[in-house]
XYZ file of C-alpha atoms in Angstrom:
307
model
C 0.046 -0.064 0.380
C 2.962 2.664 0.514
C 4.038 1.850 -2.545
C 1.422 2.059 -4.836
C 0.910 5.689 -2.972
C 4.039 6.351 -3.623
C 3.320 5.530 -7.244
C 0.932 7.574 -7.307
C 2.352 11.126 -5.818
C 4.988 10.716 -8.587
C 2.351 10.998 -11.602
C -0.976 10.192 -13.530
C -1.836 8.401 -16.184
C -4.208 10.521 -18.061
C -5.953 8.653 -20.282
C -7.611 10.883 -22.929
C -8.164 9.640 -25.640
C -6.304 6.440 -25.064
C -9.339 4.712 -26.104
C -9.485 6.035 -29.900
C -6.397 3.957 -30.940
C -7.332 3.509 -34.396
C -8.183 7.966 -34.612
C -4.771 8.616 -32.716
C -3.131 9.179 -35.895
C -6.434 11.924 -36.947
C -6.894 13.786 -34.111
C -3.091 14.510 -33.534
C -2.801 16.135 -37.049
C -6.975 18.102 -36.788
C -5.364 19.081 -33.039
C -2.221 20.788 -35.274
C -4.406 22.466 -37.754
C -6.259 23.825 -34.693
C -3.035 25.289 -32.134
C -1.756 26.287 -35.639
C -4.546 28.496 -36.584
C -5.111 29.225 -32.723
C -1.460 30.823 -33.259
C -1.342 32.208 -36.702
C -4.931 33.989 -36.054
C -4.452 35.053 -32.610
C -0.829 36.441 -32.817
C -1.946 38.089 -36.166
C -5.064 40.048 -33.590
C -2.092 41.346 -31.278
C 0.649 42.064 -34.102
C -2.498 44.300 -36.317
C -3.056 45.671 -32.524
C 0.005 46.847 -32.193
C 1.031 48.460 -34.847
C -2.103 50.078 -36.340
C -2.399 53.779 -34.914
C -6.176 53.793 -35.812
C -6.769 50.308 -33.409
C -5.032 52.322 -30.878
C -8.141 52.422 -28.293
C -9.322 50.574 -25.328
C -11.697 48.117 -27.353
C -8.235 46.683 -29.051
C -5.963 47.056 -26.594
C -8.397 44.775 -24.493
C -8.299 41.937 -27.352
C -4.637 42.053 -28.320
C -4.823 41.271 -24.136
C -7.321 38.517 -25.287
C -5.649 37.054 -28.125
C -2.113 36.857 -26.013
C -3.787 34.968 -23.157
C -5.389 32.589 -25.764
C -2.185 31.739 -27.086
C -1.308 31.007 -23.147
C -4.386 29.260 -22.280
C -4.144 26.775 -25.353
C -0.418 25.960 -24.859
C -0.911 25.184 -21.507
C -2.579 22.134 -22.972
C -2.757 21.481 -26.095
C 0.941 20.280 -26.927
C 0.678 18.101 -24.255
C -2.021 16.171 -26.212
C -0.738 16.356 -29.128
C 2.555 14.887 -27.533
C 0.583 11.643 -26.067
C -1.122 10.864 -29.335
C 1.976 11.054 -30.991
C 4.308 9.198 -28.758
C 1.616 7.666 -26.896
C 2.897 8.364 -23.552
C -0.030 9.757 -21.648
C 2.111 10.165 -18.033
C 2.007 13.801 -16.184
C 4.662 14.133 -13.004
C 2.127 14.966 -9.626
C 4.596 18.381 -9.876
C 3.948 18.920 -13.835
C 0.162 18.154 -13.188
C 0.223 21.160 -10.339
C 1.349 23.588 -12.554
C -0.856 22.807 -15.292
C -3.894 22.836 -13.056
C -2.002 25.789 -11.998
C -1.890 27.883 -15.394
C -4.825 26.350 -16.320
C -6.907 28.587 -14.161
C -4.845 31.203 -13.904
C -5.501 31.965 -17.772
C -9.107 30.899 -17.037
C -10.156 33.053 -15.137
C -8.297 36.119 -15.611
C -9.947 34.950 -19.461
C -13.139 35.343 -16.714
C -12.428 39.008 -15.427
C -10.814 40.533 -19.451
C -14.671 39.371 -20.915
C -15.963 41.204 -18.367
C -13.762 44.520 -18.792
C -13.865 44.516 -21.966
C -18.281 43.977 -21.589
C -17.850 47.422 -19.110
C -15.420 49.052 -21.601
C -18.574 48.269 -24.404
C -21.234 49.739 -21.520
C -19.177 53.174 -21.087
C -18.545 53.495 -24.833
C -22.395 53.742 -25.429
C -23.994 54.209 -22.768
C -21.591 56.928 -21.365
C -19.413 58.777 -24.147
C -19.054 61.559 -23.260
C -17.189 60.132 -20.129
C -15.491 57.195 -22.149
C -12.038 58.755 -22.843
C -11.759 60.154 -19.173
C -13.403 56.928 -18.014
C -11.168 53.868 -19.540
C -7.744 56.261 -19.944
C -4.543 53.738 -20.951
C -4.063 54.127 -17.088
C -7.569 52.109 -16.127
C -6.825 49.725 -19.424
C -3.558 49.288 -17.508
C -4.920 48.631 -14.111
C -7.143 46.357 -15.355
C -5.478 44.112 -16.802
C -2.604 43.403 -14.270
C -5.694 43.151 -11.701
C -7.566 40.175 -13.851
C -3.987 38.645 -13.741
C -3.121 39.227 -9.397
C -6.231 38.775 -8.573
C -6.777 35.424 -9.850
C -3.290 34.258 -9.354
C -3.567 34.548 -5.603
C -6.579 32.261 -4.921
C -5.312 30.141 -7.774
C -2.047 29.732 -5.886
C -3.727 29.131 -2.603
C -6.771 26.655 -3.809
C -3.617 24.230 -5.836
C -1.274 24.413 -3.136
C -4.966 22.773 -0.934
C -5.787 20.226 -4.072
C -2.545 18.878 -4.356
C -2.189 18.955 -0.192
C -5.128 16.279 -0.101
C -3.889 12.299 0.075
C -4.467 10.496 -2.995
C -5.588 6.625 -2.720
C -6.547 4.490 -4.588
C -6.441 4.734 -9.427
C -3.653 7.241 -10.422
C -5.245 7.254 -13.296
C -7.388 11.028 -15.083
C -10.058 10.417 -17.049
C -9.735 13.213 -19.084
C -7.660 15.666 -21.201
C -4.726 17.194 -18.841
C -4.856 17.642 -15.234
C -8.318 20.000 -13.723
C -10.126 20.045 -10.179
C -12.724 17.737 -10.781
C -10.945 14.672 -12.455
C -8.907 15.588 -9.279
C -10.751 15.208 -6.731
C -12.069 12.025 -7.819
C -8.894 10.638 -6.819
C -8.500 11.720 -3.255
C -9.606 9.988 -0.330
C -10.873 11.334 2.927
C -12.963 14.043 3.319
C -13.169 16.863 0.326
C -16.721 18.169 1.029
C -14.871 21.765 1.982
C -12.499 21.269 -1.063
C -15.747 21.052 -3.157
C -17.354 24.193 -1.382
C -14.049 26.360 -2.164
C -14.283 25.106 -5.946
C -17.873 26.682 -5.898
C -17.193 29.232 -4.412
C -14.274 30.272 -6.686
C -16.566 29.454 -9.536
C -18.703 31.818 -8.467
C -15.866 34.408 -7.897
C -14.397 34.287 -10.953
C -16.897 32.895 -13.253
C -20.556 33.977 -12.162
C -19.731 37.041 -10.810
C -17.976 38.453 -14.478
C -21.320 36.282 -16.361
C -24.251 38.527 -13.891
C -21.610 41.788 -15.120
C -21.626 41.073 -18.206
C -25.029 40.501 -18.212
C -25.790 44.104 -16.728
C -23.798 45.642 -19.525
C -25.373 44.084 -22.230
C -29.179 45.150 -20.800
C -27.854 48.820 -20.201
C -26.160 48.494 -24.067
C -29.686 47.097 -25.444
C -31.255 49.547 -23.883
C -29.399 52.303 -25.280
C -29.265 51.423 -28.372
C -33.332 50.307 -29.128
C -33.894 54.390 -27.330
C -30.702 56.374 -30.376
C -33.282 56.996 -33.375
C -33.456 54.831 -36.284
C -30.268 54.926 -38.464
C -28.125 56.428 -35.740
C -25.071 54.133 -35.263
C -27.725 51.034 -34.145
C -26.127 48.333 -36.616
C -22.497 49.429 -35.793
C -23.431 49.944 -32.156
C -25.047 45.905 -32.184
C -21.825 44.946 -34.898
C -19.416 45.186 -32.786
C -20.914 44.182 -29.267
C -22.386 40.985 -31.057
C -18.768 39.919 -31.529
C -17.976 39.900 -27.796
C -21.474 38.295 -26.865
C -20.833 34.380 -28.764
C -17.189 34.837 -27.336
C -19.293 35.021 -23.858
C -21.628 32.322 -24.393
C -19.187 30.192 -26.788
C -16.612 30.870 -23.149
C -18.945 31.054 -19.869
C -21.008 29.003 -21.478
C -18.664 25.993 -21.523
C -16.940 27.504 -17.832
C -20.419 27.006 -16.319
C -21.475 23.593 -17.074
C -18.423 22.311 -16.133
C -17.884 24.077 -13.240
C -20.844 24.804 -11.277
C -23.078 21.625 -12.230
C -23.495 19.331 -9.666
C -21.276 16.860 -8.544
C -23.901 14.297 -9.238
C -24.081 14.916 -12.435
C -20.345 15.173 -13.066
C -19.419 12.613 -16.787
C -15.396 12.052 -18.248
C -17.235 12.415 -21.906
C -18.792 15.019 -20.881
C -16.215 17.202 -19.783
C -13.532 15.679 -22.048
C -15.740 17.548 -24.770
C -16.892 20.401 -23.031
C -12.803 21.085 -21.901
C -12.461 21.612 -25.816
C -14.787 24.072 -26.556
C -13.385 26.465 -23.644
C -9.483 25.559 -23.906
C -9.954 24.892 -27.965
C -12.603 25.919 -30.274
C -12.578 29.389 -28.557
C -9.346 30.719 -28.772
C -9.538 29.168 -32.091
C -12.522 31.521 -33.342
C -11.991 34.375 -31.112
C -10.246 35.574 -33.903
C -11.888 34.418 -36.745
C -14.808 36.159 -34.478
C -13.494 39.825 -35.039
C -12.039 40.352 -37.713
C -14.381 38.879 -39.152
C -16.999 40.852 -38.200
C -15.283 43.829 -37.762
C -14.601 46.205 -40.038
C -11.618 48.356 -38.355
C -9.722 45.206 -38.015
C -10.104 43.879 -41.496
C -9.241 47.316 -42.822
C -5.926 47.252 -40.881
C -4.986 43.726 -42.037
C -5.858 45.093 -45.565
C -3.042 48.025 -44.637
C -0.712 45.354 -43.295
C -1.110 43.486 -46.246
C -0.466 46.289 -49.158
C 2.968 47.573 -47.434
């Protein structure tokens, strides 16, 4: 029993797609294409927002930071998934698992807060246009981004230490694509109700609270837009906000179902699919959603290509 626990403390087995032996080559190819598209698409958004003077506004400042965050978020999980598919090695050390969980939660929580900051930016721009340059000045934008990173990091480090200080017993097989909270708690023994409560509290703070702020912002935005005279910039305002709303629905929808549903409803297969949405699908579609639906981004891209 001592040897068994020692093995569990040394490494975990990430089952991932190990049951799909015949399709692992195809999956590797699909994930490789997706990862390259994520790097290129989000990298292009960062480049455009940095070098084009017409995009030096708070909205595009947040968009550039979101794209950087998406690249980091995907890079924490997807390269390791691809490596497992290619080499058939599905073990991950105890320390690397803790590091992956810490980075994943930090980046995920930061993205939730950043999406809320972007919604607040649109609220000020549409509902309080005369005060926009005063409220959303460069200093405030920097503070919102740094505050999102630091506040999430402090909470997540404590949560990660708490989870990995629990005793692990039984199987060391994680039926998931990467190290995540709920699959890890399934492997712990003893009383974990306090830890599960802490998971829900953190999820409410970093998922539900930003989501409610976004809903409040867009409720005010829609009311303001509908009160505008016909033709007074309604379509442009709706177009700008709809891109952000699509990303919010994709990201928050999958994250909410994953972390806030009852423990009795936990299903590894569903969790794997949902995890692909908020770690891969959303980062891949962000450049398309914001780029193809945004005339300013398209114009800036044409300008760069012409040069």
